[in-house]
């Protein structure tokens, strides 16, 4: 226990210092308010004992200065006074004192008071430690939960990739494009991260589509395309009603990534901001990747044409604000594409 002692009377100060030492506590003795104030930023004590009557600055004024600082606000302070005037006491209590000692100092009373205050400080510290410990435990549990959620998501994504032509690379690109767009749109980092983690499952509903349609190399018939469109609701249903907020977000994305800003999309023909924001973001990221890679039914478009195509569809197919965010995020999107780009583009370039 460290006890701050402030008294201009050196005899009293020495006496209190001695009493503090009998309690196995450390005394920080100051003989003037000025010397305390000049050390005010670096005082390290658990209890403060301050004389009321001192020249230039009363104990109550010193106390007010100390308790202005956050780190001393909750320390127990005791004012030492011969003056029993109730208004003085009121003043001291208002300044943050919790107790009084009367002069001349009675050693037994002083020691008993210090013991009580030490017990109070100990109890407070234990409570603070326990709170800190609990907070750490909760953080740890939350982190584990997030990791498990992420693992489930990764495994679901892997399961879906067995059925689809999509490679792990495609999934990774859409996920990173989505995060880049979300960030450029101005979403907070946690939301951006959630979108990155939830977006890889946008097409998970394709597991419910017959291979003959899914893997068809030619153009789909109207009937086949209608069947194909079911992947949005199938995906939403696979992921929905989870208690995991990440899976809920993934369900929202799966269900809405084929809606169009103008209401001409599917499955629900939602329009504008009725389409969940994450769905609007992933719709654009998915389109950019689908267009710039080869599909069983189409060859890859070049990046310039694709950017132009997307910008032409701002306000019809896409949310214009998301297109603006996409344009802003292009350097990062192109860097992701460079690092995890479609292999077939390189293969074609080599064979040409
Ligand atoms: P996907 O291949 O992942 O394509 C995702 C979305 O990118 C498409 O959603 C569409 O909005 C856009 N997209 C892809 N390629 C093109 C294109 O050449 N031109 C234009 N304008 N947009 C393109 P969509 O159309 O709802 O298709 C959903 C899924 O249905 C596609 O996912 C794909 O798996 C399948 N699909 C769509 N059309 C055909 C097709 O003609 N043949 C085959 N085999 N599958 C198709
Ligand atoms: C959402 O997060 O889906 C709502 C925000 C918006 O519509 O812009
Ligand atoms: C794809 O995304 O369709 C394949 C591209 C790749 O090999 O990464
Ligand atoms: Fe899709």
mmCIF file of C-alpha atoms and ligand atoms in Angstrom:
data_model
loop_
_atom_site.group_PDB
_atom_site.id
_atom_site.type_symbol
_atom_site.label_atom_id
_atom_site.label_comp_id
_atom_site.label_asym_id
_atom_site.label_seq_id
_atom_site.Cartn_x
_atom_site.Cartn_y
_atom_site.Cartn_z
ATOM 1 C CA UNK A 1 0.000 0.000 0.000
ATOM 2 C CA UNK A 2 1.356 3.458 -0.910
ATOM 3 C CA UNK A 3 0.108 6.393 1.114
ATOM 4 C CA UNK A 4 0.425 10.019 0.048
ATOM 5 C CA UNK A 5 0.976 12.344 3.041
ATOM 6 C CA UNK A 6 0.750 16.122 2.619
ATOM 7 C CA UNK A 7 1.333 18.428 5.575
ATOM 8 C CA UNK A 8 3.253 21.697 5.884
ATOM 9 C CA UNK A 9 3.976 20.915 9.524
ATOM 10 C CA UNK A 10 7.149 18.838 9.336
ATOM 11 C CA UNK A 11 6.684 17.355 12.792
ATOM 12 C CA UNK A 12 3.215 16.038 11.952
ATOM 13 C CA UNK A 13 4.480 14.849 8.561
ATOM 14 C CA UNK A 14 7.336 12.907 10.186
ATOM 15 C CA UNK A 15 4.961 11.458 12.755
ATOM 16 C CA UNK A 16 2.460 10.273 10.127
ATOM 17 C CA UNK A 17 5.327 8.833 8.055
ATOM 18 C CA UNK A 18 6.393 6.782 11.068
ATOM 19 C CA UNK A 19 2.830 5.541 11.655
ATOM 20 C CA UNK A 20 2.503 4.549 7.992
ATOM 21 C CA UNK A 21 5.704 2.520 8.242
ATOM 22 C CA UNK A 22 4.381 0.602 11.262
ATOM 23 C CA UNK A 23 1.638 -0.598 8.911
ATOM 24 C CA UNK A 24 4.166 -1.943 6.361
ATOM 25 C CA UNK A 25 2.985 0.685 3.933
ATOM 26 C CA UNK A 26 5.081 3.103 1.882
ATOM 27 C CA UNK A 27 4.811 6.815 2.729
ATOM 28 C CA UNK A 28 5.076 9.461 0.029
ATOM 29 C CA UNK A 29 5.624 12.536 2.209
ATOM 30 C CA UNK A 30 5.174 16.060 0.833
ATOM 31 C CA UNK A 31 5.611 19.194 2.947
ATOM 32 C CA UNK A 32 3.739 21.580 0.635
ATOM 33 C CA UNK A 33 0.855 21.541 -1.859
ATOM 34 C CA UNK A 34 3.259 23.079 -4.414
ATOM 35 C CA UNK A 35 5.595 20.112 -4.319
ATOM 36 C CA UNK A 36 2.610 17.783 -4.806
ATOM 37 C CA UNK A 37 1.384 19.853 -7.752
ATOM 38 C CA UNK A 38 4.797 19.797 -9.411
ATOM 39 C CA UNK A 39 4.707 15.966 -9.247
ATOM 40 C CA UNK A 40 1.007 15.746 -10.100
ATOM 41 C CA UNK A 41 1.372 13.760 -13.319
ATOM 42 C CA UNK A 42 3.489 11.008 -11.775
ATOM 43 C CA UNK A 43 2.130 10.353 -8.276
ATOM 44 C CA UNK A 44 1.689 6.696 -7.474
ATOM 45 C CA UNK A 45 -0.368 6.102 -4.348
ATOM 46 C CA UNK A 46 -3.391 4.163 -3.066
ATOM 47 C CA UNK A 47 -4.588 6.468 -0.284
ATOM 48 C CA UNK A 48 -4.141 10.245 0.158
ATOM 49 C CA UNK A 49 -3.910 11.974 3.581
ATOM 50 C CA UNK A 50 -4.003 15.756 3.207
ATOM 51 C CA UNK A 51 -3.737 18.468 5.826
ATOM 52 C CA UNK A 52 -6.567 20.996 5.637
ATOM 53 C CA UNK A 53 -4.693 24.092 6.709
ATOM 54 C CA UNK A 54 -1.675 24.859 4.556
ATOM 55 C CA UNK A 55 -0.301 28.180 3.273
ATOM 56 C CA UNK A 56 -1.253 29.400 -0.244
ATOM 57 C CA UNK A 57 -3.397 26.401 -1.075
ATOM 58 C CA UNK A 58 -5.756 24.669 1.334
ATOM 59 C CA UNK A 59 -5.938 20.888 1.491
ATOM 60 C CA UNK A 60 -9.371 21.083 -0.101
ATOM 61 C CA UNK A 61 -8.025 23.113 -3.048
ATOM 62 C CA UNK A 62 -5.188 20.603 -3.493
ATOM 63 C CA UNK A 63 -7.712 17.783 -3.366
ATOM 64 C CA UNK A 64 -9.791 19.489 -6.079
ATOM 65 C CA UNK A 65 -6.685 19.732 -8.270
ATOM 66 C CA UNK A 66 -5.894 16.044 -7.745
ATOM 67 C CA UNK A 67 -9.406 14.745 -8.375
ATOM 68 C CA UNK A 68 -9.580 16.717 -11.619
ATOM 69 C CA UNK A 69 -7.302 14.001 -12.970
ATOM 70 C CA UNK A 70 -9.028 10.760 -13.953
ATOM 71 C CA UNK A 71 -6.360 8.562 -12.372
ATOM 72 C CA UNK A 72 -6.808 10.044 -8.888
ATOM 73 C CA UNK A 73 -10.589 10.516 -9.031
ATOM 74 C CA UNK A 74 -11.485 7.253 -7.303
ATOM 75 C CA UNK A 75 -8.663 7.189 -4.734
ATOM 76 C CA UNK A 76 -9.731 7.398 -1.091
ATOM 77 C CA UNK A 77 -8.694 10.800 0.346
ATOM 78 C CA UNK A 78 -8.712 11.751 4.013
ATOM 79 C CA UNK A 79 -8.554 15.376 5.165
ATOM 80 C CA UNK A 80 -6.707 16.093 8.403
ATOM 81 C CA UNK A 81 -8.200 19.016 10.308
ATOM 82 C CA UNK A 82 -8.533 20.553 13.728
ATOM 83 C CA UNK A 83 -11.441 22.550 12.382
ATOM 84 C CA UNK A 84 -14.757 20.809 12.999
ATOM 85 C CA UNK A 85 -16.779 23.462 11.184
ATOM 86 C CA UNK A 86 -19.523 21.615 9.209
ATOM 87 C CA UNK A 87 -19.148 23.880 6.177
ATOM 88 C CA UNK A 88 -15.426 23.001 5.990
ATOM 89 C CA UNK A 89 -16.316 19.332 6.140
ATOM 90 C CA UNK A 90 -18.939 19.771 3.450
ATOM 91 C CA UNK A 91 -16.380 21.516 1.264
ATOM 92 C CA UNK A 92 -13.925 18.642 1.741
ATOM 93 C CA UNK A 93 -16.560 16.008 0.983
ATOM 94 C CA UNK A 94 -17.550 17.848 -2.179
ATOM 95 C CA UNK A 95 -13.916 17.957 -3.286
ATOM 96 C CA UNK A 96 -13.744 14.151 -3.035
ATOM 97 C CA UNK A 97 -12.679 13.398 0.554
ATOM 98 C CA UNK A 98 -14.255 10.256 1.995
ATOM 99 C CA UNK A 99 -13.121 10.646 5.592
ATOM 100 C CA UNK A 100 -11.527 12.943 8.210
ATOM 101 C CA UNK A 101 -8.815 12.702 10.807
ATOM 102 C CA UNK A 102 -8.706 15.209 13.633
ATOM 103 C CA UNK A 103 -5.609 16.985 14.833
ATOM 104 C CA UNK A 104 -3.702 16.283 16.954
ATOM 105 C CA UNK A 105 -3.293 12.879 15.376
ATOM 106 C CA UNK A 106 -4.256 9.952 17.567
ATOM 107 C CA UNK A 107 -1.932 7.091 16.550
ATOM 108 C CA UNK A 108 -4.446 4.297 17.195
ATOM 109 C CA UNK A 109 -7.160 6.083 15.304
ATOM 110 C CA UNK A 110 -4.749 6.828 12.455
ATOM 111 C CA UNK A 111 -3.631 3.193 12.197
ATOM 112 C CA UNK A 112 -7.190 1.846 12.420
ATOM 113 C CA UNK A 113 -8.329 4.268 9.722
ATOM 114 C CA UNK A 114 -5.422 3.313 7.432
ATOM 115 C CA UNK A 115 -6.168 -0.388 7.899
ATOM 116 C CA UNK A 116 -9.797 0.135 6.953
ATOM 117 C CA UNK A 117 -8.876 2.161 3.910
ATOM 118 C CA UNK A 118 -6.273 -0.451 2.884
ATOM 119 C CA UNK A 119 -8.956 -3.116 3.079
ATOM 120 C CA UNK A 120 -11.201 -0.938 0.931
ATOM 121 C CA UNK A 121 -8.450 -0.430 -1.649
ATOM 122 C CA UNK A 122 -7.691 -4.173 -1.660
ATOM 123 C CA UNK A 123 -11.339 -5.051 -2.182
ATOM 124 C CA UNK A 124 -11.594 -2.525 -5.017
ATOM 125 C CA UNK A 125 -8.457 -3.877 -6.677
ATOM 126 C CA UNK A 126 -9.691 -7.447 -6.393
ATOM 127 C CA UNK A 127 -12.987 -6.462 -7.939
ATOM 128 C CA UNK A 128 -11.176 -4.644 -10.745
ATOM 129 C CA UNK A 129 -8.928 -7.682 -11.303
ATOM 130 C CA UNK A 130 -11.934 -9.947 -11.388
ATOM 131 C CA UNK A 131 -13.692 -7.653 -13.855
ATOM 132 C CA UNK A 132 -10.565 -7.602 -16.000
ATOM 133 C CA UNK A 133 -10.270 -11.396 -15.792
ATOM 134 C CA UNK A 134 -13.921 -11.830 -16.738
ATOM 135 C CA UNK A 135 -13.549 -9.421 -19.639
ATOM 136 C CA UNK A 136 -10.565 -11.428 -20.903
ATOM 137 C CA UNK A 137 -12.516 -14.665 -20.589
ATOM 138 C CA UNK A 138 -15.444 -13.206 -22.531
ATOM 139 C CA UNK A 139 -13.076 -11.877 -25.212
ATOM 140 C CA UNK A 140 -11.429 -15.298 -25.447
ATOM 141 C CA UNK A 141 -14.778 -17.074 -25.742
ATOM 142 C CA UNK A 142 -15.955 -14.608 -28.385
ATOM 143 C CA UNK A 143 -12.757 -15.076 -30.342
ATOM 144 C CA UNK A 144 -13.123 -18.858 -30.217
ATOM 145 C CA UNK A 145 -16.723 -18.549 -31.342
ATOM 146 C CA UNK A 146 -15.690 -16.343 -34.287
ATOM 147 C CA UNK A 147 -12.959 -18.800 -35.234
ATOM 148 C CA UNK A 148 -15.431 -21.657 -35.176
ATOM 149 C CA UNK A 149 -17.862 -19.662 -37.264
ATOM 150 C CA UNK A 150 -15.115 -18.925 -39.754
ATOM 151 C CA UNK A 151 -14.189 -22.580 -39.873
ATOM 152 C CA UNK A 152 -17.781 -23.640 -40.553
ATOM 153 C CA UNK A 153 -17.981 -21.041 -43.300
ATOM 154 C CA UNK A 154 -14.762 -22.258 -44.877
ATOM 155 C CA UNK A 155 -15.938 -25.860 -44.782
ATOM 156 C CA UNK A 156 -19.334 -24.997 -46.285
ATOM 157 C CA UNK A 157 -17.565 -23.069 -49.023
ATOM 158 C CA UNK A 158 -15.307 -26.042 -49.733
ATOM 159 C CA UNK A 159 -18.358 -28.342 -49.878
ATOM 160 C CA UNK A 160 -20.025 -26.056 -52.414
ATOM 161 C CA UNK A 161 -16.900 -25.818 -54.541
ATOM 162 C CA UNK A 162 -17.008 -29.584 -55.253
ATOM 163 C CA UNK A 163 -20.176 -29.139 -57.221
ATOM 164 C CA UNK A 164 -19.434 -25.894 -59.034
ATOM 165 C CA UNK A 165 -16.912 -24.871 -61.619
ATOM 166 C CA UNK A 166 -15.845 -22.167 -59.196
ATOM 167 C CA UNK A 167 -12.404 -22.602 -57.844
ATOM 168 C CA UNK A 168 -11.138 -21.608 -54.436
ATOM 169 C CA UNK A 169 -9.511 -18.701 -56.250
ATOM 170 C CA UNK A 170 -12.848 -17.381 -57.538
ATOM 171 C CA UNK A 171 -14.351 -17.537 -54.064
ATOM 172 C CA UNK A 172 -11.373 -15.761 -52.618
ATOM 173 C CA UNK A 173 -11.505 -13.006 -55.228
ATOM 174 C CA UNK A 174 -15.228 -12.298 -54.768
ATOM 175 C CA UNK A 175 -14.667 -12.206 -51.028
ATOM 176 C CA UNK A 176 -11.767 -9.765 -51.276
ATOM 177 C CA UNK A 177 -13.455 -7.622 -53.952
ATOM 178 C CA UNK A 178 -16.511 -7.388 -51.684
ATOM 179 C CA UNK A 179 -14.410 -6.292 -48.735
ATOM 180 C CA UNK A 180 -12.612 -3.687 -50.862
ATOM 181 C CA UNK A 181 -15.931 -2.267 -52.109
ATOM 182 C CA UNK A 182 -17.405 -2.265 -48.585
ATOM 183 C CA UNK A 183 -14.372 -0.386 -47.321
ATOM 184 C CA UNK A 184 -14.468 2.182 -50.143
ATOM 185 C CA UNK A 185 -18.198 2.597 -49.448
ATOM 186 C CA UNK A 186 -17.227 3.635 -45.907
ATOM 187 C CA UNK A 187 -18.456 0.713 -43.801
ATOM 188 C CA UNK A 188 -16.648 0.197 -40.507
ATOM 189 C CA UNK A 189 -13.794 -2.350 -40.438
ATOM 190 C CA UNK A 190 -15.782 -4.963 -38.531
ATOM 191 C CA UNK A 191 -18.637 -4.869 -41.042
ATOM 192 C CA UNK A 192 -16.136 -5.060 -43.931
ATOM 193 C CA UNK A 193 -14.556 -8.108 -42.340
ATOM 194 C CA UNK A 194 -17.959 -9.752 -41.841
ATOM 195 C CA UNK A 195 -18.768 -9.168 -45.508
ATOM 196 C CA UNK A 196 -15.418 -10.677 -46.503
ATOM 197 C CA UNK A 197 -16.147 -13.771 -44.380
ATOM 198 C CA UNK A 198 -19.797 -14.189 -45.370
ATOM 199 C CA UNK A 199 -19.564 -13.483 -49.116
ATOM 200 C CA UNK A 200 -17.833 -16.751 -50.180
ATOM 201 C CA UNK A 201 -21.120 -18.581 -49.573
ATOM 202 C CA UNK A 202 -23.196 -16.458 -51.944
ATOM 203 C CA UNK A 203 -23.597 -19.315 -54.463
ATOM 204 C CA UNK A 204 -23.850 -22.174 -51.969
ATOM 205 C CA UNK A 205 -27.412 -22.778 -53.203
ATOM 206 C CA UNK A 206 -25.933 -24.121 -56.447
ATOM 207 C CA UNK A 207 -25.502 -27.450 -54.600
ATOM 208 C CA UNK A 208 -29.266 -27.787 -55.087
ATOM 209 C CA UNK A 209 -29.117 -27.312 -58.891
ATOM 210 C CA UNK A 210 -28.818 -30.390 -61.180
ATOM 211 C CA UNK A 211 -25.338 -30.833 -62.676
ATOM 212 C CA UNK A 212 -26.785 -31.015 -66.175
ATOM 213 C CA UNK A 213 -27.731 -27.361 -65.815
ATOM 214 C CA UNK A 214 -24.899 -26.273 -63.575
ATOM 215 C CA UNK A 215 -22.169 -27.647 -65.822
ATOM 216 C CA UNK A 216 -23.824 -26.979 -69.179
ATOM 217 C CA UNK A 217 -21.286 -25.561 -71.597
ATOM 218 C CA UNK A 218 -23.826 -23.776 -73.803
ATOM 219 C CA UNK A 219 -26.442 -21.159 -73.170
ATOM 220 C CA UNK A 220 -29.243 -22.095 -70.743
ATOM 221 C CA UNK A 221 -32.800 -22.371 -71.997
ATOM 222 C CA UNK A 222 -35.372 -20.150 -70.347
ATOM 223 C CA UNK A 223 -36.580 -23.160 -68.345
ATOM 224 C CA UNK A 224 -33.052 -24.087 -67.282
ATOM 225 C CA UNK A 225 -32.287 -20.508 -66.280
ATOM 226 C CA UNK A 226 -35.471 -20.418 -64.175
ATOM 227 C CA UNK A 227 -34.215 -23.537 -62.376
ATOM 228 C CA UNK A 228 -30.760 -21.998 -62.007
ATOM 229 C CA UNK A 229 -32.261 -18.899 -60.404
ATOM 230 C CA UNK A 230 -33.483 -21.030 -57.536
ATOM 231 C CA UNK A 231 -29.906 -21.106 -56.198
ATOM 232 C CA UNK A 232 -30.478 -17.739 -54.495
ATOM 233 C CA UNK A 233 -33.377 -18.931 -52.316
ATOM 234 C CA UNK A 234 -31.843 -22.380 -51.785
ATOM 235 C CA UNK A 235 -28.684 -20.688 -50.527
ATOM 236 C CA UNK A 236 -30.647 -18.387 -48.273
ATOM 237 C CA UNK A 237 -32.566 -21.360 -46.838
ATOM 238 C CA UNK A 238 -29.413 -23.406 -46.241
ATOM 239 C CA UNK A 239 -27.888 -20.568 -44.218
ATOM 240 C CA UNK A 240 -30.959 -18.936 -42.679
ATOM 241 C CA UNK A 241 -32.091 -19.003 -39.086
ATOM 242 C CA UNK A 242 -28.640 -19.646 -37.748
ATOM 243 C CA UNK A 243 -27.885 -17.986 -34.420
ATOM 244 C CA UNK A 244 -24.533 -16.986 -35.905
ATOM 245 C CA UNK A 245 -24.633 -13.399 -37.097
ATOM 246 C CA UNK A 246 -22.074 -14.254 -39.774
ATOM 247 C CA UNK A 247 -24.258 -17.033 -41.174
ATOM 248 C CA UNK A 248 -27.267 -14.697 -41.014
ATOM 249 C CA UNK A 249 -25.317 -12.193 -43.084
ATOM 250 C CA UNK A 250 -24.281 -14.991 -45.456
ATOM 251 C CA UNK A 251 -27.969 -15.976 -45.812
ATOM 252 C CA UNK A 252 -28.879 -12.373 -46.588
ATOM 253 C CA UNK A 253 -26.130 -12.211 -49.231
ATOM 254 C CA UNK A 254 -27.063 -15.559 -50.799
ATOM 255 C CA UNK A 255 -30.686 -14.485 -51.035
ATOM 256 C CA UNK A 256 -30.045 -11.038 -52.483
ATOM 257 C CA UNK A 257 -26.910 -11.163 -54.659
ATOM 258 C CA UNK A 258 -28.962 -11.430 -57.869
ATOM 259 C CA UNK A 259 -31.364 -8.598 -57.115
ATOM 260 C CA UNK A 260 -30.999 -5.540 -59.314
ATOM 261 C CA UNK A 261 -31.163 -1.880 -58.265
ATOM 262 C CA UNK A 262 -33.981 -1.316 -60.814
ATOM 263 C CA UNK A 263 -36.056 -4.208 -59.450
ATOM 264 C CA UNK A 264 -35.511 -6.475 -62.491
ATOM 265 C CA UNK A 265 -33.437 -9.061 -60.642
ATOM 266 C CA UNK A 266 -34.373 -12.195 -58.703
ATOM 267 C CA UNK A 267 -35.582 -13.924 -56.571
ATOM 268 C CA UNK A 268 -37.796 -11.267 -54.956
ATOM 269 C CA UNK A 269 -37.492 -8.403 -57.472
ATOM 270 C CA UNK A 270 -36.469 -6.061 -54.698
ATOM 271 C CA UNK A 271 -35.249 -2.644 -55.774
ATOM 272 C CA UNK A 272 -33.040 0.143 -54.415
ATOM 273 C CA UNK A 273 -32.200 0.131 -50.739
ATOM 274 C CA UNK A 274 -34.798 -2.599 -50.082
ATOM 275 C CA UNK A 275 -31.975 -4.872 -51.281
ATOM 276 C CA UNK A 276 -29.667 -5.524 -48.312
ATOM 277 C CA UNK A 277 -26.496 -3.476 -48.637
ATOM 278 C CA UNK A 278 -24.218 -6.537 -48.426
ATOM 279 C CA UNK A 279 -26.198 -8.133 -51.288
ATOM 280 C CA UNK A 280 -25.721 -5.026 -53.430
ATOM 281 C CA UNK A 281 -21.982 -5.126 -52.755
ATOM 282 C CA UNK A 282 -21.543 -8.839 -53.465
ATOM 283 C CA UNK A 283 -23.703 -8.553 -56.628
ATOM 284 C CA UNK A 284 -21.138 -6.183 -58.077
ATOM 285 C CA UNK A 285 -18.093 -8.138 -56.872
ATOM 286 C CA UNK A 286 -19.567 -11.391 -58.239
ATOM 287 C CA UNK A 287 -20.357 -9.818 -61.601
ATOM 288 C CA UNK A 288 -16.896 -8.311 -61.937
ATOM 289 C CA UNK A 289 -15.351 -11.712 -61.288
ATOM 290 C CA UNK A 290 -17.834 -13.694 -63.413
ATOM 291 C CA UNK A 291 -17.286 -11.356 -66.361
ATOM 292 C CA UNK A 292 -13.493 -11.301 -66.140
ATOM 293 C CA UNK A 293 -13.127 -15.093 -65.868
ATOM 294 C CA UNK A 294 -13.968 -17.891 -68.245
ATOM 295 C CA UNK A 295 -17.113 -19.853 -67.452
ATOM 296 C CA UNK A 296 -18.196 -23.158 -69.001
ATOM 297 C CA UNK A 297 -20.665 -21.034 -70.976
ATOM 298 C CA UNK A 298 -18.549 -17.959 -71.809
ATOM 299 C CA UNK A 299 -15.017 -16.676 -72.288
ATOM 300 C CA UNK A 300 -13.487 -14.023 -70.067
ATOM 301 C CA UNK A 301 -13.977 -10.340 -70.846
ATOM 302 C CA UNK A 302 -11.047 -7.969 -70.541
ATOM 303 C CA UNK A 303 -10.940 -5.741 -67.467
ATOM 304 C CA UNK A 304 -11.483 -2.423 -69.308
ATOM 305 C CA UNK A 305 -14.622 -3.687 -71.042
ATOM 306 C CA UNK A 306 -15.914 -5.073 -67.745
ATOM 307 C CA UNK A 307 -15.362 -1.790 -65.867
ATOM 308 C CA UNK A 308 -17.144 0.069 -68.657
ATOM 309 C CA UNK A 309 -20.011 -2.468 -68.609
ATOM 310 C CA UNK A 310 -20.430 -2.095 -64.844
ATOM 311 C CA UNK A 311 -20.359 1.732 -64.976
ATOM 312 C CA UNK A 312 -22.983 1.705 -67.759
ATOM 313 C CA UNK A 313 -25.229 -0.268 -65.382
ATOM 314 C CA UNK A 314 -24.976 2.167 -62.443
ATOM 315 C CA UNK A 315 -28.578 2.999 -61.552
ATOM 316 C CA UNK A 316 -30.064 0.080 -63.517
ATOM 317 C CA UNK A 317 -28.424 -3.198 -62.512
ATOM 318 C CA UNK A 318 -26.252 -1.762 -59.742
ATOM 319 C CA UNK A 319 -26.569 0.702 -56.867
ATOM 320 C CA UNK A 320 -24.791 3.833 -58.219
ATOM 321 C CA UNK A 321 -23.126 4.413 -54.819
ATOM 322 C CA UNK A 322 -21.738 0.871 -54.897
ATOM 323 C CA UNK A 323 -20.451 1.461 -58.445
ATOM 324 C CA UNK A 324 -18.727 4.627 -57.145
ATOM 325 C CA UNK A 325 -17.193 2.598 -54.292
ATOM 326 C CA UNK A 326 -16.123 -0.072 -56.826
ATOM 327 C CA UNK A 327 -14.381 2.596 -58.943
ATOM 328 C CA UNK A 328 -12.668 3.949 -55.840
ATOM 329 C CA UNK A 329 -11.596 0.425 -54.827
ATOM 330 C CA UNK A 330 -10.305 -0.488 -58.312
ATOM 331 C CA UNK A 331 -6.577 -0.253 -57.506
ATOM 332 C CA UNK A 332 -7.040 -2.776 -54.688
ATOM 333 C CA UNK A 333 -9.418 -4.938 -56.743
ATOM 334 C CA UNK A 334 -6.919 -5.097 -59.594
ATOM 335 C CA UNK A 335 -4.122 -5.942 -57.156
ATOM 336 C CA UNK A 336 -6.193 -8.857 -55.785
ATOM 337 C CA UNK A 337 -6.887 -9.984 -59.350
ATOM 338 C CA UNK A 338 -3.169 -9.748 -60.119
ATOM 339 C CA UNK A 339 -2.283 -11.858 -57.054
ATOM 340 C CA UNK A 340 -5.110 -14.418 -57.324
ATOM 341 C CA UNK A 341 -6.099 -13.915 -60.936
ATOM 342 C CA UNK A 342 -7.833 -16.428 -63.179
ATOM 343 C CA UNK A 343 -5.295 -19.000 -64.330
ATOM 344 C CA UNK A 344 -6.966 -19.472 -67.678
ATOM 345 C CA UNK A 345 -6.135 -15.909 -68.724
ATOM 346 C CA UNK A 346 -2.467 -16.601 -68.323
ATOM 347 C CA UNK A 347 -2.821 -19.973 -70.031
ATOM 348 C CA UNK A 348 -4.559 -18.338 -72.988
ATOM 349 C CA UNK A 349 -1.937 -15.632 -73.226
ATOM 350 C CA UNK A 350 0.746 -18.320 -73.342
ATOM 351 C CA UNK A 351 -0.940 -20.401 -76.019
ATOM 352 C CA UNK A 352 -1.664 -17.336 -78.187
HETATM 353 P P1 LIG B 1 -22.015 -17.032 -62.556
HETATM 354 O O1 LIG B 1 -21.368 -17.640 -63.731
HETATM 355 O O2 LIG B 1 -21.237 -17.017 -61.280
HETATM 356 O O3 LIG B 1 -22.408 -15.576 -62.934
HETATM 357 C C1 LIG B 1 -22.809 -14.666 -61.970
HETATM 358 C C2 LIG B 1 -23.454 -13.467 -62.594
HETATM 359 O O4 LIG B 1 -22.494 -12.738 -63.379
HETATM 360 C C3 LIG B 1 -24.575 -13.773 -63.556
HETATM 361 O O5 LIG B 1 -25.787 -13.974 -62.876
HETATM 362 C C4 LIG B 1 -24.628 -12.501 -64.362
HETATM 363 O O6 LIG B 1 -25.258 -11.476 -63.656
HETATM 364 C C5 LIG B 1 -23.163 -12.140 -64.480
HETATM 365 N N1 LIG B 1 -22.626 -12.698 -65.732
HETATM 366 C C6 LIG B 1 -21.887 -13.800 -65.909
HETATM 367 N N2 LIG B 1 -21.559 -13.950 -67.211
HETATM 368 C C7 LIG B 1 -22.123 -12.925 -67.862
HETATM 369 C C8 LIG B 1 -22.149 -12.512 -69.247
HETATM 370 O O7 LIG B 1 -21.564 -13.148 -70.130
HETATM 371 N N3 LIG B 1 -22.830 -11.380 -69.527
HETATM 372 C C9 LIG B 1 -23.468 -10.649 -68.583
HETATM 373 N N4 LIG B 1 -24.120 -9.534 -68.934
HETATM 374 N N5 LIG B 1 -23.468 -11.003 -67.283
HETATM 375 C C10 LIG B 1 -22.801 -12.125 -66.943
HETATM 376 P P2 LIG B 1 -26.958 -14.771 -63.598
HETATM 377 O O8 LIG B 1 -27.087 -14.339 -65.021
HETATM 378 O O9 LIG B 1 -28.154 -14.639 -62.752
HETATM 379 O O10 LIG B 1 -26.482 -16.238 -63.588
HETATM 380 C C11 LIG B 1 -26.405 -16.962 -62.400
HETATM 381 C C12 LIG B 1 -25.660 -18.218 -62.622
HETATM 382 O O11 LIG B 1 -26.372 -18.994 -63.608
HETATM 383 C C13 LIG B 1 -24.274 -18.022 -63.233
HETATM 384 O O12 LIG B 1 -23.362 -17.771 -62.231
HETATM 385 C C14 LIG B 1 -24.067 -19.363 -63.924
HETATM 386 O O13 LIG B 1 -23.697 -20.345 -62.999
HETATM 387 C C15 LIG B 1 -25.445 -19.686 -64.425
HETATM 388 N N6 LIG B 1 -25.636 -19.259 -65.835
HETATM 389 C C16 LIG B 1 -26.155 -18.084 -66.242
HETATM 390 N N7 LIG B 1 -26.245 -18.064 -67.606
HETATM 391 C C17 LIG B 1 -25.746 -19.241 -68.050
HETATM 392 C C18 LIG B 1 -25.571 -19.849 -69.351
HETATM 393 O O14 LIG B 1 -25.881 -19.270 -70.378
HETATM 394 N N8 LIG B 1 -25.058 -21.089 -69.383
HETATM 395 C C19 LIG B 1 -24.711 -21.756 -68.273
HETATM 396 N N9 LIG B 1 -24.178 -22.960 -68.390
HETATM 397 N N10 LIG B 1 -24.862 -21.245 -67.032
HETATM 398 C C20 LIG B 1 -25.375 -19.993 -66.912
HETATM 399 C C1 LIG B 2 -28.148 -2.617 -44.818
HETATM 400 O O1 LIG B 2 -27.141 -2.855 -44.111
HETATM 401 O O2 LIG B 2 -28.587 -3.472 -45.595
HETATM 402 C C2 LIG B 2 -28.845 -1.275 -44.738
HETATM 403 C C3 LIG B 2 -27.966 -0.125 -45.170
HETATM 404 C C4 LIG B 2 -28.406 0.474 -46.487
HETATM 405 O O3 LIG B 2 -29.443 0.088 -47.021
HETATM 406 O O4 LIG B 2 -27.684 1.351 -47.030
HETATM 407 C C1 LIG B 3 -12.941 -19.247 -62.078
HETATM 408 O O1 LIG B 3 -12.971 -18.416 -61.224
HETATM 409 O O2 LIG B 3 -13.945 -19.521 -62.757
HETATM 410 C C2 LIG B 3 -11.645 -19.970 -62.343
HETATM 411 C C3 LIG B 3 -10.513 -19.025 -62.271
HETATM 412 C C4 LIG B 3 -9.289 -19.568 -61.568
HETATM 413 O O3 LIG B 3 -8.658 -20.529 -62.070
HETATM 414 O O4 LIG B 3 -8.924 -19.054 -60.525
HETATM 415 FE FE1 LIG B 4 -25.173 -16.473 -57.890
#
